[in-house]
Amino acid sequence: MKLIERTLESELLAVVKELYPEIDTAGKLFVQKTGDAKFGDYQTNFAMVTAKALGRNPLEMANEIAAKYVNSSAVERAVVAGPGFINLFLSDKFLGEYVKSARTLGYDFDFMPRRGDVLVDYSSPNIAKRMHIGHLRSTVIGDSIKRIYKFLGYKVTGDNHLGDWGTQFGKLIVGYRRWLNRADYEKSPIEELERIYVEFERRIEAEPEIAEEARVELKKLQDGDPENTRLWTEFVEMSLAEYGKIYGRMNVSFDTNFGESYYHGRMPGVVKGLLDKGIARISEDAAVVFFEESEHLPPCIVRKQDGAFLYATSDLACIQFRREHYEINRIIYVTDDRQADHFRQVFRIADRMGWNEPKVHVPFGFMKFADGMFSSRKGNVILLDDLLDEAVKRARAVIEEKNPGLPDSEKDSVAEKVGIGAVKYADLSKNRVSVVIFDWDKMLSFDGNTAPYLMYTFARIRSMIRKAEEAGKNLREDADIMFHDELERALTMRVTQFPVAVMKAAEAYSPNLIADYLFELCQNYNSFYNALPVLKEKDELLYSRLLLSERVSRVIKTGLDLLGVDTVERM
RNA sequence: GCGCUUGUAGCUCAGCUGGAUAGAGCAACGGCCUUCUAAGCCGUGGGCCACAGGUUCGAUUCCUGUCAGGCGCACCA
């Protein structure tokens, strides 16, 4: 299906070209939804935008365009208003037909630059550490961006850029040999690895020799020592197994799990390339890239004095790898905003190497408690699993209260979906690049702009459709959607805006634009639902409202799916 | 000090490449379940969109500056 905006723009363009053949209209004619129904459904500012350059009166131009814009397939009338707006009123027939035919929500996004692969980096936990709420935002936002681009028809690869090659492994190997509790390790491997890591940090002052030992073990690992490699592999595999459970629970997935170790082999070559091209130079025995003063960036070390490589080197190697193995459309990195400078450095360096495919850093504010930062040493982290458990527990309590008649097994599965949906949505519905203060009650709210509200709206519609079937009134795809009430028209208009909301979310890398849209859609629907009966109406109106309701449910389901939130039939 | 980022209702936040009287949720108050799920709906109150300039027919949106908060600033990731 063609987007309504596209239809109107191409129709208007034809009019404008005929009236003003001398104007270069490329990329200048836009149609957008009006803010108020009294100004019609769509408007264009084209006359006001172009009049000045032509030395013409915008009102006059608007009138000329409006007068000539007749015989549209969609627009009933075009009215000039204000300083030169052209307000467009869609015909009820077109609007009803449009939504009626939107059975599969298959929109035409061919005009988007979809060639090549979109690569999304997200989640990226550090091996041998359990995931906590600090990992939530990257995981959930990245997964949603992946889903959104897929919906638009892009080829997308989600990559979990695991922290599997850091200095922590020397420490872990030392700790493993000295302090490991085998029974605990078998029961909860990552927890035990965390414990020995903390043990290492705790002892390092009293026993400085372990630091040297850790360096030796790390060096052995990096040189391919079989025993250390075996341990490293074990740590990685156990961590991945653990993460897999949480990802499964959250319905988050990846196409690749290339950690930093994956690029280790190509890092010397990357640094050599940088040095050969004069992009990096040796300074204080390290290989460093310096930036122009106008770039306002600190120097970036790509190889330490001791020959070791860093985060930036790894990311550069990763870009090099991707250029060899993918046809890059763009690369998207979802991390907290403290890494903004790091990515600016990496992007600038890559560009200088001629690796200038689009690279985007999608930042978000990190999460902290009101009284300070999360810290495993302080013991005040909230594990992701614990957060999800608490959410599910609270959801279960609400279900028990609101819908006690549901079978127990269904209560459990609904609670799981509602609780986890609430947590994910709480993050996805915000666009803040500032610090997020963690608050149980806000994170687990079930009222207002929340996942449960949207899921509830969906469940209501599904319930209505089931009731209709029981009464022998099965949904009729060929029913006409009619507007007996303004609420129906407003709701229908909202349904048509779904693909635009998805496009905008993609362009801005902001899933919250979809969340906002769905919330507004559900507000429209609930107003409609509350004011206008469906099943009690005579057939013509019944089937009209039933079909409209069904279309709304499709949009809610599809939209929530783009956010990675499940729906339920009853709740 | 330099850089990035944020400042919108009591609180949490939307506000789409500049558009017409600035929106929601929560909280407060008042209504609506013998009718399709009240996790809902309807209504009331609440705002110098941090401040000052500039660009524009038009600025919460773009530019400059000021103030305030957050974050980052060679060998961690």
XYZ file of C-alpha atoms (C1' of nucleotides) in Angstrom:
648
model
C 0.000 0.000 0.000
C 1.137 3.465 -0.808
C 1.456 5.867 2.108
C -1.215 8.547 2.029
C 1.411 11.261 2.274
C 3.113 9.876 -0.816
C -0.129 9.824 -2.770
C -0.965 13.405 -1.865
C 2.558 14.613 -2.540
C 2.693 13.092 -5.977
C -0.729 14.464 -6.868
C 0.215 17.932 -5.663
C 3.526 17.740 -7.423
C 1.768 17.213 -10.725
C -0.341 20.312 -10.104
C 2.652 22.413 -9.109
C 4.706 21.319 -12.101
C 1.936 22.329 -14.420
C 1.445 25.709 -12.747
C 5.087 26.583 -12.193
C 7.268 24.609 -14.583
C 10.203 26.860 -13.706
C 10.362 25.807 -10.031
C 12.794 23.141 -8.939
C 10.474 21.185 -6.675
C 12.881 18.423 -5.755
C 12.514 17.655 -2.084
C 10.521 20.773 -1.343
C 6.959 19.611 -1.425
C 5.859 17.947 1.787
C 2.492 17.004 3.118
C 1.988 16.520 6.818
C -0.817 15.674 9.141
C -2.577 18.653 10.690
C -2.611 19.199 14.403
C -6.299 19.993 14.501
C -9.159 18.371 12.592
C -10.661 21.755 11.769
C -7.682 22.367 9.490
C -8.417 19.186 7.595
C -6.484 15.959 7.624
C -3.261 16.992 5.923
C -1.636 20.249 4.989
C 1.202 21.515 2.898
C 3.275 24.639 3.427
C 4.660 24.568 -0.061
C 3.293 27.961 -1.073
C 4.767 29.720 1.947
C 8.109 27.979 1.578
C 8.575 28.784 -2.101
C 6.750 32.094 -2.561
C 9.536 34.245 -1.224
C 12.223 32.960 -3.556
C 9.875 33.647 -6.473
C 8.926 37.066 -5.206
C 5.337 35.982 -5.091
C 2.497 36.245 -2.633
C 2.112 32.933 -0.779
C -1.649 33.278 -0.422
C -2.021 33.818 -4.132
C 0.087 30.781 -4.925
C -1.804 28.672 -2.415
C -5.055 29.666 -4.050
C -3.780 28.802 -7.492
C -2.638 25.376 -6.339
C -5.801 24.658 -4.391
C -8.001 25.692 -7.292
C -6.199 23.347 -9.625
C -6.046 20.445 -7.171
C -9.264 18.709 -8.174
C -10.011 15.165 -9.278
C -7.835 13.743 -6.527
C -8.221 10.089 -5.692
C -8.195 10.879 -1.992
C -8.833 14.528 -1.286
C -12.379 15.812 -1.199
C -11.458 19.459 -0.954
C -8.413 21.680 -0.603
C -8.846 24.869 1.392
C -6.417 27.745 1.734
C -6.059 29.132 5.243
C -3.892 31.383 7.360
C -0.787 32.829 5.712
C -0.832 30.224 2.941
C -1.500 26.756 4.271
C -3.283 24.425 1.918
C -5.475 22.226 4.054
C -6.519 18.913 2.597
C -9.673 17.067 3.597
C -9.688 13.364 2.780
C -12.923 11.895 1.580
C -14.579 9.515 4.037
C -14.783 6.925 1.311
C -11.063 6.970 0.638
C -10.233 6.852 4.326
C -12.573 3.946 5.013
C -11.303 1.995 2.009
C -7.700 2.647 2.964
C -8.065 1.101 6.386
C -10.258 -1.656 5.074
C -7.537 -2.719 2.661
C -4.804 -2.521 5.308
C -5.302 -6.145 6.226
C -1.659 -7.131 6.314
C -0.174 -3.717 7.068
C 2.005 -4.234 4.014
C 3.136 -0.744 3.161
C 5.278 0.382 0.306
C 8.624 1.619 1.613
C 10.464 1.274 -1.677
C 11.443 4.916 -1.619
C 13.744 4.342 1.346
C 17.490 3.758 0.833
C 17.394 0.104 1.775
C 20.325 -1.270 -0.146
C 22.851 -3.250 1.866
C 23.078 -4.394 5.460
C 22.101 -2.512 8.570
C 24.307 -3.638 11.440
C 23.132 -3.017 14.979
C 25.398 -3.384 18.020
C 23.544 -3.685 21.280
C 23.436 -5.253 24.726
C 27.138 -6.160 24.839
C 27.551 -7.487 28.380
C 30.944 -8.357 29.840
C 31.664 -12.037 30.092
C 31.682 -13.509 33.601
C 29.394 -10.847 34.974
C 25.677 -11.213 35.444
C 23.454 -8.814 33.591
C 21.995 -6.019 35.653
C 19.653 -3.179 34.927
C 22.504 -1.189 33.389
C 22.239 -3.558 30.432
C 18.515 -3.081 30.021
C 18.396 0.014 27.862
C 20.960 -1.007 25.270
C 19.409 -4.453 24.978
C 15.843 -3.297 24.627
C 16.446 -0.240 22.439
C 18.845 -2.061 20.145
C 16.482 -4.975 19.708
C 13.651 -2.617 18.876
C 15.704 -0.673 16.325
C 16.525 -3.980 14.694
C 12.843 -4.903 14.503
C 11.886 -1.488 13.148
C 14.419 -1.580 10.314
C 13.364 -5.107 9.435
C 9.751 -3.993 9.237
C 10.775 -1.294 6.774
C 12.336 -3.936 4.582
C 16.001 -3.494 5.444
C 18.323 -6.437 5.807
C 19.410 -6.229 9.418
C 22.061 -8.014 11.447
C 21.979 -7.719 15.219
C 25.364 -8.211 16.819
C 26.107 -8.732 20.484
C 29.516 -7.105 20.832
C 30.501 -9.094 23.902
C 33.185 -7.881 26.270
C 35.111 -11.124 26.055
C 38.697 -10.006 25.743
C 39.438 -7.621 28.550
C 41.981 -7.577 31.342
C 39.452 -9.288 33.573
C 40.477 -12.686 32.251
C 43.923 -12.637 33.830
C 42.302 -11.915 37.149
C 39.637 -14.534 36.658
C 42.169 -17.220 35.823
C 44.185 -16.397 38.928
C 41.082 -16.357 41.069
C 39.788 -19.532 39.540
C 42.909 -21.423 40.540
C 43.119 -19.949 44.022
C 39.669 -19.411 45.420
C 37.061 -21.157 43.313
C 34.325 -22.962 45.191
C 33.592 -25.856 42.876
C 30.111 -26.566 44.227
C 28.987 -22.945 43.913
C 30.549 -22.765 40.470
C 28.547 -25.719 39.287
C 25.364 -24.346 40.728
C 25.677 -20.749 39.541
C 28.814 -20.285 37.460
C 28.632 -16.584 36.717
C 27.816 -15.677 40.274
C 30.855 -17.602 41.448
C 33.067 -15.981 38.813
C 31.829 -12.616 39.978
C 32.700 -13.560 43.521
C 36.258 -14.541 42.696
C 36.657 -11.365 40.654
C 35.604 -9.271 43.625
C 37.867 -11.403 45.812
C 40.761 -10.533 43.523
C 40.045 -6.810 43.737
C 39.717 -7.075 47.505
C 43.077 -8.806 47.969
C 45.127 -6.876 45.489
C 46.388 -4.313 47.939
C 47.497 -6.811 50.515
C 48.946 -9.171 47.922
C 50.301 -7.065 45.062
C 51.997 -10.130 43.566
C 48.647 -11.401 42.254
C 48.458 -8.433 39.913
C 51.663 -9.524 38.237
C 50.380 -13.073 38.157
C 47.215 -11.912 36.431
C 49.253 -10.050 33.825
C 51.243 -13.186 33.126
C 48.102 -15.289 32.770
C 46.506 -12.729 30.487
C 49.617 -12.674 28.302
C 49.584 -16.478 28.173
C 45.958 -16.423 27.152
C 46.623 -13.910 24.413
C 49.561 -15.995 23.193
C 47.307 -18.998 22.854
C 48.274 -21.047 25.923
C 46.042 -24.145 25.699
C 45.059 -24.364 29.356
C 44.153 -20.674 29.658
C 42.335 -20.789 26.358
C 40.308 -23.712 27.666
C 39.340 -21.726 30.762
C 38.513 -18.654 28.721
C 36.313 -20.722 26.424
C 34.580 -22.189 29.448
C 33.891 -18.740 30.921
C 32.535 -17.464 27.642
C 30.316 -20.465 27.029
C 28.910 -20.469 30.516
C 28.202 -16.761 30.352
C 26.500 -17.091 26.992
C 24.325 -19.889 28.303
C 23.296 -17.698 31.202
C 22.621 -14.680 28.988
C 20.683 -16.872 26.615
C 18.143 -17.571 29.335
C 17.520 -13.886 29.958
C 17.456 -13.020 26.263
C 14.963 -15.806 25.733
C 12.832 -14.533 28.554
C 12.969 -11.020 27.138
C 12.419 -12.210 23.590
C 15.628 -10.566 22.425
C 17.832 -12.208 19.848
C 21.048 -11.688 17.924
C 22.266 -12.828 14.564
C 25.892 -12.865 15.608
C 27.788 -12.928 18.891
C 31.108 -11.605 17.711
C 32.849 -10.428 20.839
C 35.956 -8.325 20.973
C 38.086 -11.478 20.818
C 36.779 -12.068 17.323
C 38.755 -9.087 16.059
C 41.885 -9.666 18.090
C 43.816 -11.124 15.209
C 43.353 -8.147 12.963
C 44.217 -5.451 15.453
C 47.980 -5.334 14.715
C 47.157 -4.860 11.051
C 44.737 -2.060 11.828
C 47.349 -0.192 13.847
C 49.957 -0.756 11.153
C 47.556 0.658 8.592
C 46.931 3.713 10.728
C 50.662 4.276 11.187
C 51.460 3.697 7.518
C 48.901 6.227 6.435
C 50.144 8.724 8.964
C 46.810 8.789 10.708
C 48.411 7.515 13.916
C 51.886 8.217 15.167
C 54.087 7.066 17.993
C 53.903 9.218 21.092
C 55.415 8.198 24.403
C 55.835 4.694 22.978
C 52.113 4.365 22.282
C 50.388 4.530 18.893
C 48.095 7.533 19.040
C 45.709 9.344 16.720
C 45.545 13.110 17.205
C 42.670 15.242 16.016
C 42.335 18.738 14.594
C 41.691 21.397 17.166
C 38.356 22.121 15.517
C 37.269 18.532 16.149
C 37.457 18.995 19.917
C 38.490 15.450 20.606
C 41.128 14.105 22.966
C 43.896 11.938 21.477
C 42.923 8.344 20.894
C 45.353 5.605 21.827
C 45.153 2.601 19.563
C 48.129 0.696 20.982
C 49.463 1.005 24.489
C 53.109 1.343 25.473
C 53.157 -2.337 26.360
C 51.842 -3.259 22.931
C 48.313 -4.104 24.034
C 45.282 -2.909 22.121
C 42.255 -1.048 23.374
C 38.563 -0.634 22.940
C 39.025 1.829 20.094
C 41.336 -0.567 18.246
C 38.799 -3.314 18.599
C 35.991 -1.167 17.257
C 38.122 -0.117 14.298
C 39.003 -3.723 13.583
C 35.329 -4.527 13.779
C 34.511 -1.893 11.165
C 37.255 -3.204 8.924
C 35.871 -6.744 9.296
C 32.381 -5.619 8.462
C 33.497 -3.792 5.356
C 34.945 -7.069 4.132
C 31.949 -9.229 4.991
C 28.917 -7.006 4.532
C 27.658 -4.440 2.124
C 27.199 -1.809 4.783
C 24.118 0.386 4.636
C 24.876 1.791 8.053
C 26.219 0.700 11.410
C 24.268 1.538 14.540
C 25.798 1.437 18.016
C 23.445 1.526 20.983
C 25.341 2.464 24.140
C 25.049 4.937 26.954
C 26.048 8.509 26.259
C 29.249 8.387 28.262
C 30.739 6.682 25.242
C 29.837 9.510 22.876
C 33.414 10.797 22.620
C 34.744 7.326 22.066
C 32.490 6.785 19.082
C 33.200 10.197 17.650
C 36.874 9.297 17.776
C 36.376 5.908 16.181
C 34.116 7.311 13.462
C 36.567 10.085 12.628
C 39.472 7.663 12.439
C 37.502 5.239 10.284
C 36.523 8.061 7.942
C 40.167 9.032 7.562
C 40.912 5.456 6.593
C 38.290 5.858 3.910
C 35.869 3.575 5.752
C 33.191 6.168 5.423
C 29.997 4.163 5.403
C 27.408 5.803 7.682
C 27.989 5.099 11.345
C 25.545 6.168 14.007
C 25.891 6.253 17.739
C 22.521 6.000 19.450
C 23.118 7.237 22.979
C 20.923 6.968 26.010
C 21.222 8.131 29.588
C 22.590 5.539 31.959
C 20.630 4.414 34.941
C 21.460 5.128 38.551
C 19.917 5.240 41.961
C 18.853 8.516 43.491
C 21.788 8.247 45.895
C 24.449 7.269 43.421
C 25.816 5.023 40.744
C 25.369 1.308 40.537
C 28.426 -0.515 41.625
C 29.029 -4.189 42.096
C 31.512 -3.347 44.805
C 28.871 -1.487 46.757
C 26.588 -4.433 46.211
C 23.732 -2.236 45.050
C 23.203 -3.589 41.577
C 19.797 -4.839 40.600
C 20.121 -7.954 38.502
C 18.062 -8.072 35.360
C 16.523 -11.356 36.427
C 15.461 -9.889 39.770
C 13.883 -6.901 38.063
C 11.924 -9.161 35.731
C 10.860 -11.400 38.617
C 9.564 -8.443 40.569
C 7.686 -7.134 37.534
C 6.062 -10.505 36.925
C 5.171 -10.815 40.602
C 3.436 -7.447 40.565
C 1.646 -8.234 37.333
C 0.458 -11.506 38.808
C -1.006 -9.664 41.804
C -2.939 -7.296 39.537
C -4.302 -10.195 37.486
C -5.397 -11.935 40.664
C -7.302 -8.803 41.573
C -8.748 -7.857 38.185
C -9.359 -11.192 36.562
C -9.490 -13.931 39.218
C -11.455 -16.224 36.932
C -8.547 -16.831 34.566
C -7.059 -20.353 34.780
C -3.863 -20.484 36.864
C -1.585 -21.462 34.016
C -2.898 -18.581 31.921
C -2.416 -16.202 34.850
C 1.228 -17.238 34.931
C 1.852 -16.753 31.246
C -0.038 -13.467 31.151
C 1.832 -12.183 34.206
C 5.133 -13.019 32.524
C 4.195 -11.117 29.384
C 2.639 -8.153 31.168
C 5.475 -7.802 33.668
C 8.254 -8.048 31.116
C 6.352 -5.898 28.664
C 6.006 -3.208 31.319
C 9.732 -3.208 32.007
C 10.731 -3.030 28.356
C 8.154 -0.397 27.531
C 9.191 1.777 30.452
C 12.549 2.182 28.716
C 11.330 2.273 25.147
C 8.717 4.954 25.741
C 11.283 7.533 26.781
C 13.638 9.527 24.639
C 15.791 10.991 27.338
C 19.507 11.226 26.870
C 19.871 12.207 30.491
C 20.428 10.088 33.549
C 17.547 7.835 34.490
C 16.885 7.512 38.182
C 15.791 3.985 38.884
C 12.456 3.748 40.645
C 10.627 0.459 41.138
C 7.178 2.018 41.074
C 7.784 3.978 37.901
C 9.497 1.121 36.155
C 6.643 -1.203 37.104
C 3.667 1.090 36.655
C 0.696 -0.484 34.890
C -1.383 2.674 34.340
C -1.228 5.427 31.762
C 1.357 5.226 29.009
C 2.495 1.684 29.760
C 2.651 -1.664 28.027
C -0.209 -3.104 30.105
C -2.490 -0.282 28.925
C -1.747 -1.118 25.306
C -2.012 -4.845 25.934
C -5.302 -4.325 27.718
C -6.708 -2.426 24.768
C -5.653 -5.250 22.495
C -7.219 -7.880 24.772
C -10.486 -5.935 24.821
C -10.676 -5.964 21.054
C -9.848 -9.651 20.851
C -12.528 -10.347 23.396
C -15.046 -8.368 21.408
C -14.191 -10.248 18.236
C -14.636 -13.578 20.046
C -18.006 -12.447 21.386
C -19.036 -11.432 17.895
C -18.124 -14.870 16.589
C -20.111 -16.536 19.358
C -23.089 -14.508 18.204
C -22.546 -15.647 14.654
C -21.265 -12.258 13.597
C -17.882 -13.169 12.185
C -15.648 -10.348 11.062
C -16.430 -9.329 7.516
C -13.431 -8.211 5.506
C -15.730 -6.741 2.875
C -17.614 -4.510 5.306
C -17.457 -0.789 4.613
C -15.951 1.366 7.308
C -18.376 4.213 7.975
C -18.178 7.302 10.076
C -21.319 7.900 12.079
C -19.360 9.660 14.746
C -16.284 11.868 14.829
C -14.641 9.310 17.137
C -14.693 6.746 14.347
C -13.116 9.072 11.860
C -10.432 10.213 14.271
C -9.630 6.601 15.111
C -9.435 5.658 11.440
C -7.107 8.567 10.707
C -4.905 7.396 13.533
C -4.738 3.899 12.105
C -3.452 5.261 8.803
C -0.582 6.991 10.574
C 1.099 3.801 11.709
C 3.624 3.458 8.875
C 4.634 7.090 9.254
C 5.272 6.574 12.954
C 7.498 3.612 12.141
C 9.453 5.590 9.553
C 10.013 8.450 11.932
C 11.122 6.083 14.669
C 13.628 4.577 12.253
C 14.970 7.907 11.026
C 15.473 9.191 14.550
C 16.497 5.814 15.981
C 13.790 6.471 18.552
C 11.436 3.602 19.364
C 9.595 5.965 21.700
C 7.937 7.519 18.644
C 6.206 4.197 18.060
C 5.306 3.959 21.731
C 3.805 7.454 21.602
C 1.867 6.587 18.506
C 0.459 3.370 19.971
C -0.524 5.137 23.153
C -2.444 7.743 21.185
C -4.043 5.055 19.055
C -5.208 3.232 22.171
C -6.536 6.441 23.683
C -8.545 6.982 20.511
C -9.746 3.427 20.602
C -10.765 3.434 24.238
C -12.730 6.634 23.734
C -14.472 4.987 20.806
C -15.030 1.789 22.773
C -16.488 3.619 25.716
C -18.831 5.828 23.742
C -20.004 3.639 20.884
C -21.463 0.151 21.109
C -20.466 -2.409 18.512
C -22.184 -5.745 19.025
C -25.547 -4.199 19.803
C -25.698 -2.270 16.562
C -27.528 -3.288 13.410
C -25.426 -5.283 10.964
C -24.127 -2.526 8.721
C -22.729 -0.511 11.621
C -21.738 -3.588 13.584
C -19.542 -4.907 10.796
C -18.115 -1.466 10.167
C -17.055 -1.011 13.778
C -15.927 -4.593 14.101
C -13.649 -4.266 11.099
C -12.257 -0.973 12.339
C -11.615 -2.547 15.746
C -9.873 -5.465 14.135
C -7.595 -3.131 12.190
C -6.732 -1.310 15.389
C -5.835 -4.612 17.030
C -3.516 -5.457 14.159
C -1.717 -2.176 14.469
C -1.352 -2.588 18.235
C 0.012 -6.090 17.845
C 2.389 -5.175 15.051
C 3.494 -2.002 16.810
C 4.106 -3.747 20.108
C 6.040 -6.384 18.239
C 8.329 -3.636 16.918
C 8.990 -2.776 20.545
C 9.535 -6.414 21.389
C 6.439 -6.573 23.579
C 4.067 -9.534 23.388
C 0.287 -9.355 23.407
C -2.225 -11.636 25.120
C -5.757 -12.629 24.180
C -7.089 -12.091 27.680
C -5.779 -10.360 30.762
C 39.458 24.946 31.483
C 37.669 22.275 26.852
C 33.809 19.252 24.831
C 29.093 16.623 24.722
C 24.256 16.584 26.742
C 19.784 18.152 29.344
C 16.425 22.341 31.103
C 8.437 22.164 28.879
C 2.351 21.587 34.508
C 3.662 19.700 41.649
C 6.212 14.784 39.651
C 7.632 11.679 35.087
C 7.890 12.858 30.210
C 5.801 13.765 24.469
C 6.146 17.510 21.077
C 7.278 14.513 14.125
C 12.958 17.698 8.837
C 10.170 25.560 12.037
C 3.645 25.907 11.536
C -2.100 27.875 13.420
C -5.019 28.560 20.840
C 1.806 24.107 23.984
C 0.115 17.966 24.919
C -0.167 13.266 27.785
C 0.415 10.150 32.153
C 0.876 10.204 37.465
C -0.819 12.992 41.688
C -5.607 16.256 43.260
C -10.869 17.019 42.664
C -15.928 15.649 40.358
C -18.705 12.143 37.391
C -19.526 6.994 34.456
C -20.039 -0.370 35.486
C -28.345 -4.370 35.280
C -24.522 -2.656 28.134
C -18.785 -5.561 24.059
C -12.815 -6.628 30.110
C -13.532 0.077 35.010
C -5.620 -2.253 33.942
C -10.988 1.749 31.091
C -13.850 6.436 29.811
C -15.621 11.763 30.516
C -14.718 16.449 32.957
C -12.051 20.478 36.309
C -7.775 22.977 37.983
C -2.518 23.510 36.951
C 2.628 26.562 31.974
C 6.965 33.964 30.940
C 8.361 25.913 27.011
C 15.503 28.065 32.151
C 16.927 33.332 30.660
C 18.516 37.145 26.838
C 19.275 38.258 21.918
C 19.123 36.803 16.537
C 17.153 34.452 11.755
C 11.852 33.986 9.811
C 5.496 35.614 7.432
C 5.853 32.304 11.858
C 10.514 29.690 17.004
C 9.262 25.017 22.457
C 11.777 23.558 17.651
C 17.228 26.653 14.094
C 21.767 30.111 15.530
C 24.634 32.959 19.420
C 25.356 34.072 24.465
C 24.194 33.527 29.868
C 22.639 30.508 34.027
C 21.763 25.558 36.128
C 22.146 19.992 36.318
C 24.548 15.453 34.239
C 28.617 13.159 31.734
C 33.453 12.842 29.331
C 38.508 14.607 28.738
C 46.201 9.479 26.586
C 47.527 4.071 27.689
C 39.564 0.995 31.308
C 35.454 -0.599 28.420
